[in-house]
Amino acid sequence: QVQLVESGGGLVQPGGSLRLSCAASGTIFSINAMGWFRHAPGKERELVAAIASGGSDYADSVKCRFTISRDNAKNTVYQQMNNLKPEDTAVYYCNENLDTRIGSMTRRDYWGQGTQVTVSS
C-alpha cells in the first residue's frame, strides 16, 4: 500500500510564507509526476503546481509566488508558498502519479489527506 502524508499547513498573515511537504511511503517503483491541488469553500478543486521529468508548471494565480520541488530519494514533494494572499486560503492536497511495479500496469494517482492553509490577519 502507498500512503502520502502531508505536513506544513497552518495560519499565516497576508504576505507570509509556508512550506508544504508530502512524503510517499510503501512499495514504490517510480514516481511519474507530483502535484499540489487546492480546494476552497464554494470553489472547484484547482491544480496549483505540478512537477515531472520535463519540468514544472503553475497556475497563473500562484506564478512567481509558489515553488514546487521534489526529492526523489525521499519520495517527497514540497511547495514553498511566499507572499500568501487571503485568496490562497484552502485545503491543499498533494497528488502523486506512480507505479508500484515495473511497467505501467500499476500506475495510478494517490492523494494526501489534505492540509489546511489559512491566510488571514
Short mmCIF file of C-alpha atoms in Angstrom, two decimals:
data_model
loop_
_atom_site.label_atom_id
_atom_site.label_comp_id
_atom_site.label_asym_id
_atom_site.label_seq_id
_atom_site.Cartn_x
_atom_site.Cartn_y
_atom_site.Cartn_z
CA GLN A 1 0.00 0.00 0.00
CA VAL A 2 1.12 3.52 -0.75
CA GLN A 3 0.45 6.38 1.63
CA LEU A 4 1.00 10.10 1.17
CA VAL A 5 1.41 12.14 4.32
CA GLU A 6 1.25 15.91 4.18
CA SER A 7 2.55 18.48 6.62
CA GLY A 8 3.19 22.19 6.85
CA GLY A 9 -0.19 23.87 6.70
CA GLY A 10 -1.38 26.46 9.18
CA LEU A 11 -2.46 30.03 9.79
CA VAL A 12 -0.36 32.84 8.35
CA GLN A 13 -0.79 36.56 7.84
CA PRO A 14 -1.03 38.05 4.35
CA GLY A 15 2.43 38.36 2.88
CA GLY A 16 3.72 35.46 4.92
CA SER A 17 5.17 32.13 3.83
CA LEU A 18 4.53 28.46 4.38
CA ARG A 19 6.18 25.30 3.13
CA LEU A 20 4.13 22.18 2.48
CA SER A 21 5.64 18.70 2.35
CA CYS A 22 4.21 15.43 1.10
CA ALA A 23 6.06 12.18 1.68
CA ALA A 24 5.11 8.94 -0.04
CA SER A 25 5.75 5.61 1.66
CA GLY A 26 5.13 2.00 0.78
CA THR A 27 6.02 -0.05 -2.27
CA ILE A 28 7.04 2.46 -4.93
CA PHE A 29 8.84 1.61 -8.14
CA SER A 30 8.77 5.02 -9.80
CA ILE A 31 7.04 8.37 -9.43
CA ASN A 32 5.99 9.90 -12.72
CA ALA A 33 4.57 13.23 -11.65
CA MET A 34 3.78 15.11 -8.48
CA GLY A 35 1.46 18.00 -7.88
CA TRP A 36 -0.48 20.14 -5.47
CA PHE A 37 -4.20 20.86 -5.70
CA ARG A 38 -6.31 23.10 -3.51
CA HIS A 39 -9.98 23.24 -2.71
CA ALA A 40 -11.55 26.36 -1.26
CA PRO A 41 -15.15 26.54 0.00
CA GLY A 42 -17.54 27.31 -2.82
CA LYS A 43 -14.90 26.78 -5.49
CA GLU A 44 -13.84 23.91 -7.67
CA ARG A 45 -10.67 21.99 -6.94
CA GLU A 46 -7.73 23.71 -8.63
CA LEU A 47 -4.38 22.36 -9.80
CA VAL A 48 -1.84 24.72 -8.29
CA ALA A 49 1.50 23.28 -9.35
CA ALA A 50 2.94 20.16 -10.92
CA ILE A 51 6.39 18.72 -11.49
CA ALA A 52 7.59 15.89 -13.68
CA SER A 53 10.73 14.92 -15.56
CA GLY A 54 10.03 17.60 -18.14
CA GLY A 55 9.85 20.43 -15.67
CA SER A 56 7.28 22.23 -13.56
CA ASP A 57 4.26 24.40 -14.19
CA TYR A 58 1.97 26.61 -12.14
CA ALA A 59 -1.48 28.06 -12.15
CA ASP A 60 -1.42 31.71 -13.17
CA SER A 61 -2.74 32.70 -9.76
CA VAL A 62 0.39 31.44 -7.98
CA LYS A 63 3.17 32.01 -10.52
CA CYS A 64 6.20 33.80 -9.08
CA ARG A 65 4.90 33.16 -5.54
CA PHE A 66 4.85 29.35 -5.23
CA THR A 67 7.69 26.95 -5.99
CA ILE A 68 7.28 23.19 -6.32
CA SER A 69 10.25 20.89 -5.84
CA ARG A 70 10.90 17.20 -5.27
CA ASP A 71 13.39 14.98 -3.51
CA ASN A 72 13.40 11.70 -5.41
CA ALA A 73 15.48 9.90 -2.79
CA LYS A 74 12.82 10.66 -0.18
CA ASN A 75 9.78 10.31 -2.48
CA THR A 76 8.79 13.74 -1.27
CA VAL A 77 7.32 16.77 -2.97
CA TYR A 78 7.43 20.27 -1.49
CA GLN A 79 5.64 23.52 -2.15
CA GLN A 80 7.15 26.74 -0.96
CA MET A 81 4.47 29.42 -0.78
CA ASN A 82 5.55 33.05 -0.47
CA ASN A 83 3.63 36.33 -0.38
CA LEU A 84 0.49 34.48 0.60
CA LYS A 85 -2.85 36.15 -0.01
CA PRO A 86 -6.26 35.60 1.60
CA GLU A 87 -7.46 34.03 -1.65
CA ASP A 88 -4.86 31.28 -1.17
CA THR A 89 -6.91 30.00 1.77
CA ALA A 90 -7.90 26.41 1.02
CA VAL A 91 -7.26 22.78 1.84
CA TYR A 92 -4.18 21.72 -0.07
CA TYR A 93 -3.82 18.16 -1.35
CA CYS A 94 -0.74 16.54 -2.80
CA ASN A 95 -1.05 14.10 -5.67
CA GLU A 96 1.49 11.62 -6.97
CA ASN A 97 1.16 9.51 -10.08
CA LEU A 98 3.32 6.46 -9.52
CA ASP A 99 4.00 2.84 -10.34
CA THR A 100 4.30 0.21 -7.62
CA ARG A 101 5.89 -2.29 -10.02
CA ILE A 102 7.92 -2.14 -13.22
CA GLY A 103 5.75 -1.27 -16.21
CA SER A 104 2.63 0.88 -16.30
CA MET A 105 0.07 -1.72 -15.20
CA THR A 106 0.04 -0.45 -11.61
CA ARG A 107 0.16 3.25 -12.47
CA ARG A 108 -2.40 5.35 -10.66
CA ASP A 109 -2.87 8.56 -8.69
CA TYR A 110 -2.50 8.71 -4.95
CA TRP A 111 -3.67 11.54 -2.72
CA GLY A 112 -2.62 13.03 0.57
CA GLN A 113 -5.06 13.64 3.38
CA GLY A 114 -5.12 17.40 2.88
CA THR A 115 -3.73 20.23 4.95
CA GLN A 116 -5.48 23.50 5.76
CA VAL A 117 -3.83 26.75 4.78
CA THR A 118 -5.47 29.88 6.14
CA VAL A 119 -4.25 33.35 5.21
CA SER A 120 -5.77 35.98 7.44
CA SER A 121 -4.82 38.98 9.52
#
